[in-house]
mmCIF file of C-alpha atoms in Angstrom:
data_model
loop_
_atom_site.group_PDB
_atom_site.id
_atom_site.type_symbol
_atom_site.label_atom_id
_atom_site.label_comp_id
_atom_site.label_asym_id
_atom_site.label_seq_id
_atom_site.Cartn_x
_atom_site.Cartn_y
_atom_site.Cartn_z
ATOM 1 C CA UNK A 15 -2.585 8.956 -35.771
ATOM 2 C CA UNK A 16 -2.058 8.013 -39.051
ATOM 3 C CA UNK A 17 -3.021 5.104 -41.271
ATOM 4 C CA UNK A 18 -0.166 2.951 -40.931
ATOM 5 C CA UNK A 19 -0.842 3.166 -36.906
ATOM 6 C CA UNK A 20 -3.999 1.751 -37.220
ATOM 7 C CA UNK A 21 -4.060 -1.785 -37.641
ATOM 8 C CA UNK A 22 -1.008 -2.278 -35.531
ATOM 9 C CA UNK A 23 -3.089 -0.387 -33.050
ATOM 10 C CA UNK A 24 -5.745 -2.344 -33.028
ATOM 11 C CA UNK A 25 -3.611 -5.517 -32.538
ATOM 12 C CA UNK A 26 -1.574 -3.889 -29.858
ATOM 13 C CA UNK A 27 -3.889 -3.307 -27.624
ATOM 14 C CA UNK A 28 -5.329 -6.598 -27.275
ATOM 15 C CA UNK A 29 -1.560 -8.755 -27.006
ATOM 16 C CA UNK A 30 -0.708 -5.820 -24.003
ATOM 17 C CA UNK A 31 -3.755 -6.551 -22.246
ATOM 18 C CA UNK A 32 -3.106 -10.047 -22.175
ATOM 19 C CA UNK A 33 0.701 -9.623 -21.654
ATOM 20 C CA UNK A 34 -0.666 -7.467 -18.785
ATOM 21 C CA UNK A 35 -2.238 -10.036 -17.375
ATOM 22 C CA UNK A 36 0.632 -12.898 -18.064
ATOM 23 C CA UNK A 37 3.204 -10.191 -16.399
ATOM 24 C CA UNK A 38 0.905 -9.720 -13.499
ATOM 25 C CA UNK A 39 0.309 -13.567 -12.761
ATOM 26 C CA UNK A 40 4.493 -13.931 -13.048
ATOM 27 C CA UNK A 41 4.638 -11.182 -10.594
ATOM 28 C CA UNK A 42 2.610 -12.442 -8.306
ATOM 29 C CA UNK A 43 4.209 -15.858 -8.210
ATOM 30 C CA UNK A 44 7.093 -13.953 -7.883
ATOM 31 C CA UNK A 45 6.634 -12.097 -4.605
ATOM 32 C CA UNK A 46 5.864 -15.548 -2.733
ATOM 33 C CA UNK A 47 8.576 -17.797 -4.824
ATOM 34 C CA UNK A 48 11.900 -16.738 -3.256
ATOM 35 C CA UNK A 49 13.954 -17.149 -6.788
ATOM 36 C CA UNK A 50 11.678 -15.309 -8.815
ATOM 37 C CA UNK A 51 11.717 -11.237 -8.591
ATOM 38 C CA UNK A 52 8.023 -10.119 -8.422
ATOM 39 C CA UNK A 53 8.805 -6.595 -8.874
ATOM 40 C CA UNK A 54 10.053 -6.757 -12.479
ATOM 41 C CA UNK A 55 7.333 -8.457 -13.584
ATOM 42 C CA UNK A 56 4.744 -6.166 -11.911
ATOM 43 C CA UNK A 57 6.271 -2.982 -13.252
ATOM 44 C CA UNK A 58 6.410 -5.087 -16.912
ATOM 45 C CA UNK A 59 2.099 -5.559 -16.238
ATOM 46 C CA UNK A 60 1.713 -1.849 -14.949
ATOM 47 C CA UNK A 61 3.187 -0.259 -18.228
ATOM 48 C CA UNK A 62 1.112 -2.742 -20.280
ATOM 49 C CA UNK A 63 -1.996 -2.267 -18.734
ATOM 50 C CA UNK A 64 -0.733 1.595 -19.144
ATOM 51 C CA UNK A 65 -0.924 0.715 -23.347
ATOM 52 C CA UNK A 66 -4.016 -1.089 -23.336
ATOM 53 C CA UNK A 67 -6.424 -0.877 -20.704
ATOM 54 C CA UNK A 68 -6.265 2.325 -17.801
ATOM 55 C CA UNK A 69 -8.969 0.854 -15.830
ATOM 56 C CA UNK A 70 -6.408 -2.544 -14.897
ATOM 57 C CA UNK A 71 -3.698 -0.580 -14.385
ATOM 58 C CA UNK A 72 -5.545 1.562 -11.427
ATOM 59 C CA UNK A 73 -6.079 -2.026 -10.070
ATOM 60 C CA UNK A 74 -3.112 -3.391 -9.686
ATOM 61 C CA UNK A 75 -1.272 0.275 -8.730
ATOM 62 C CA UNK A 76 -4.336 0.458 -6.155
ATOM 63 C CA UNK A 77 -3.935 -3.209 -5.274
ATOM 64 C CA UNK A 78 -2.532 -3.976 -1.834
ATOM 65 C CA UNK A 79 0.079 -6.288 -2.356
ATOM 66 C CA UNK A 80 0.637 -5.873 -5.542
ATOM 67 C CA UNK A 81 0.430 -1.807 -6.467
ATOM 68 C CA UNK A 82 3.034 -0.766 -3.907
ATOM 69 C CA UNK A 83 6.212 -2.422 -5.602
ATOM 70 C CA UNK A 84 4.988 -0.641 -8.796
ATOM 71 C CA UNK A 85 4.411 2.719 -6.877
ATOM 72 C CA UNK A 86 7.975 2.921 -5.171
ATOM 73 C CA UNK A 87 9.403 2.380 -8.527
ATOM 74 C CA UNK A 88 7.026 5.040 -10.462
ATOM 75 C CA UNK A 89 7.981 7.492 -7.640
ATOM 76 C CA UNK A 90 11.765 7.167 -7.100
ATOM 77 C CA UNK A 91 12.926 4.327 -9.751
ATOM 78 C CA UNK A 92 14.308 2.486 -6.947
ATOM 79 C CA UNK A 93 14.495 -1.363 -5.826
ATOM 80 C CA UNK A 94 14.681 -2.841 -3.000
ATOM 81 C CA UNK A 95 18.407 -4.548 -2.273
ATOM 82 C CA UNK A 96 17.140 -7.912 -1.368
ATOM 83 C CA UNK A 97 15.345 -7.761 -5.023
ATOM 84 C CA UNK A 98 18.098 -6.950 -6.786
ATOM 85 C CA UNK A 99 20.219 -9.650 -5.174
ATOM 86 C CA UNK A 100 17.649 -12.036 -6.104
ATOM 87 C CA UNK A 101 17.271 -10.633 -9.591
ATOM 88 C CA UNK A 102 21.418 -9.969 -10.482
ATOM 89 C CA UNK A 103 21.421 -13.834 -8.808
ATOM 90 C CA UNK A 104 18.802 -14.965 -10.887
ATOM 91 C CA UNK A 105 20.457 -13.814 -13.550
ATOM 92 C CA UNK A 106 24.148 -15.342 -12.973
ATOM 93 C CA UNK A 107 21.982 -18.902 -12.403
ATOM 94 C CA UNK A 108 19.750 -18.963 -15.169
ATOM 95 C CA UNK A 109 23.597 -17.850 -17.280
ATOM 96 C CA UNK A 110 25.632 -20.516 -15.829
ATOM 97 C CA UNK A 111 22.471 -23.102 -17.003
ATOM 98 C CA UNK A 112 22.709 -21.389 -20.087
ATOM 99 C CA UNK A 113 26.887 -23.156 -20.162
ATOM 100 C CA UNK A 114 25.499 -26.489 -19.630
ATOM 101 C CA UNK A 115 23.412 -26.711 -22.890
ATOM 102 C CA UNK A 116 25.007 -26.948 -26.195
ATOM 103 C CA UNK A 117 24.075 -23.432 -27.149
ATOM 104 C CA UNK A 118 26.600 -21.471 -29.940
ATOM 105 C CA UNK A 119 29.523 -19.705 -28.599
ATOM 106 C CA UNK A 120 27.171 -16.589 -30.313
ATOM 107 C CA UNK A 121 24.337 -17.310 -28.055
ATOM 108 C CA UNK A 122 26.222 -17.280 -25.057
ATOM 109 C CA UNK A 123 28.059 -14.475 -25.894
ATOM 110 C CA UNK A 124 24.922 -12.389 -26.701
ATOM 111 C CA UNK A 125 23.273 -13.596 -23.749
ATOM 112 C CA UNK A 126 25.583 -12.798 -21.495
ATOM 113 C CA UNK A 127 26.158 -8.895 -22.523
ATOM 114 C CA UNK A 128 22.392 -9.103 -22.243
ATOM 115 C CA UNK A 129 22.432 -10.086 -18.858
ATOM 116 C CA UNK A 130 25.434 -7.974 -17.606
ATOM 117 C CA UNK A 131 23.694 -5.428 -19.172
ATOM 118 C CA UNK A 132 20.469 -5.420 -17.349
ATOM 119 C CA UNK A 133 22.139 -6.408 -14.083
ATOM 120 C CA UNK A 134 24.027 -3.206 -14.328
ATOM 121 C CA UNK A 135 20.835 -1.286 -14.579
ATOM 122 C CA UNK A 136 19.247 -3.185 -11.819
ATOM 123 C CA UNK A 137 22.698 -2.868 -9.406
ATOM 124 C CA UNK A 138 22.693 0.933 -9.818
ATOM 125 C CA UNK A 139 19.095 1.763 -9.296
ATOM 126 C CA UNK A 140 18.558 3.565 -6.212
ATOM 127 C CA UNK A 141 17.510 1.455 -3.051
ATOM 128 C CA UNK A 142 14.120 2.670 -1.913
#
């Protein structure tokens, strides 16, 4: 490591723990809210916790509920078809708000090749 890693190191670690915990909260709201995909979020918590703190991310992978969407997608990348349904959905909604606002053509534009974008990725995952 050199020097320039350390202070952004030591400021790292602490903002991925929390996001950890912010991701994980989303996710679990997510798995009982039927318009918000849980899964996304978990995975988001597992690879933070993976950055800042190895003993929360063996709780939430070991966690009943909660460790087996990030399993399945450690293990074979794959998503459930009813998630990504909800999340390519999700995605068209939250876009079609997005019209309604008085947002620049440039923010719509941008917005919208980042959401086709990631809804690709999502459609062609496999289905576990």
């Amino acid at each position: 490591m050199s020097e320039n890693d350390q202070p952004r190191r030591r400021w790292s670690r602490p903002l991925l723990f929390a996001a950890g915990w912010v991701f994980t909260g989303l996710g679990a709201v997510g798995l009982i809210l039927p318009l918000m995909p849980g899964t996304v979020f978990l995975i988001a918590a597992a690879w933070c916790f993976s950055q800042s703190s190895p003993r929360f991310e063996a709780w939430l992978v070991g966690h009943p509920r909660l460790g087996p969407h990030v399993l399945r997608w450690r293990e074979t990348g794959a998503i459930a078809r009813q998630a990504k349904y909800l999340a390519c959905g999700s995605m068209a909604l939250s876009f079609a708000l997005l019209t309604q606002t008085s947002a620049p053509p440039v923010a719509l534009a941008t917005t919208a090749l980042c959401l086709v974008g990631a809804g690709l990725y999502v459609s062609t995952r496999p289905e576990g």
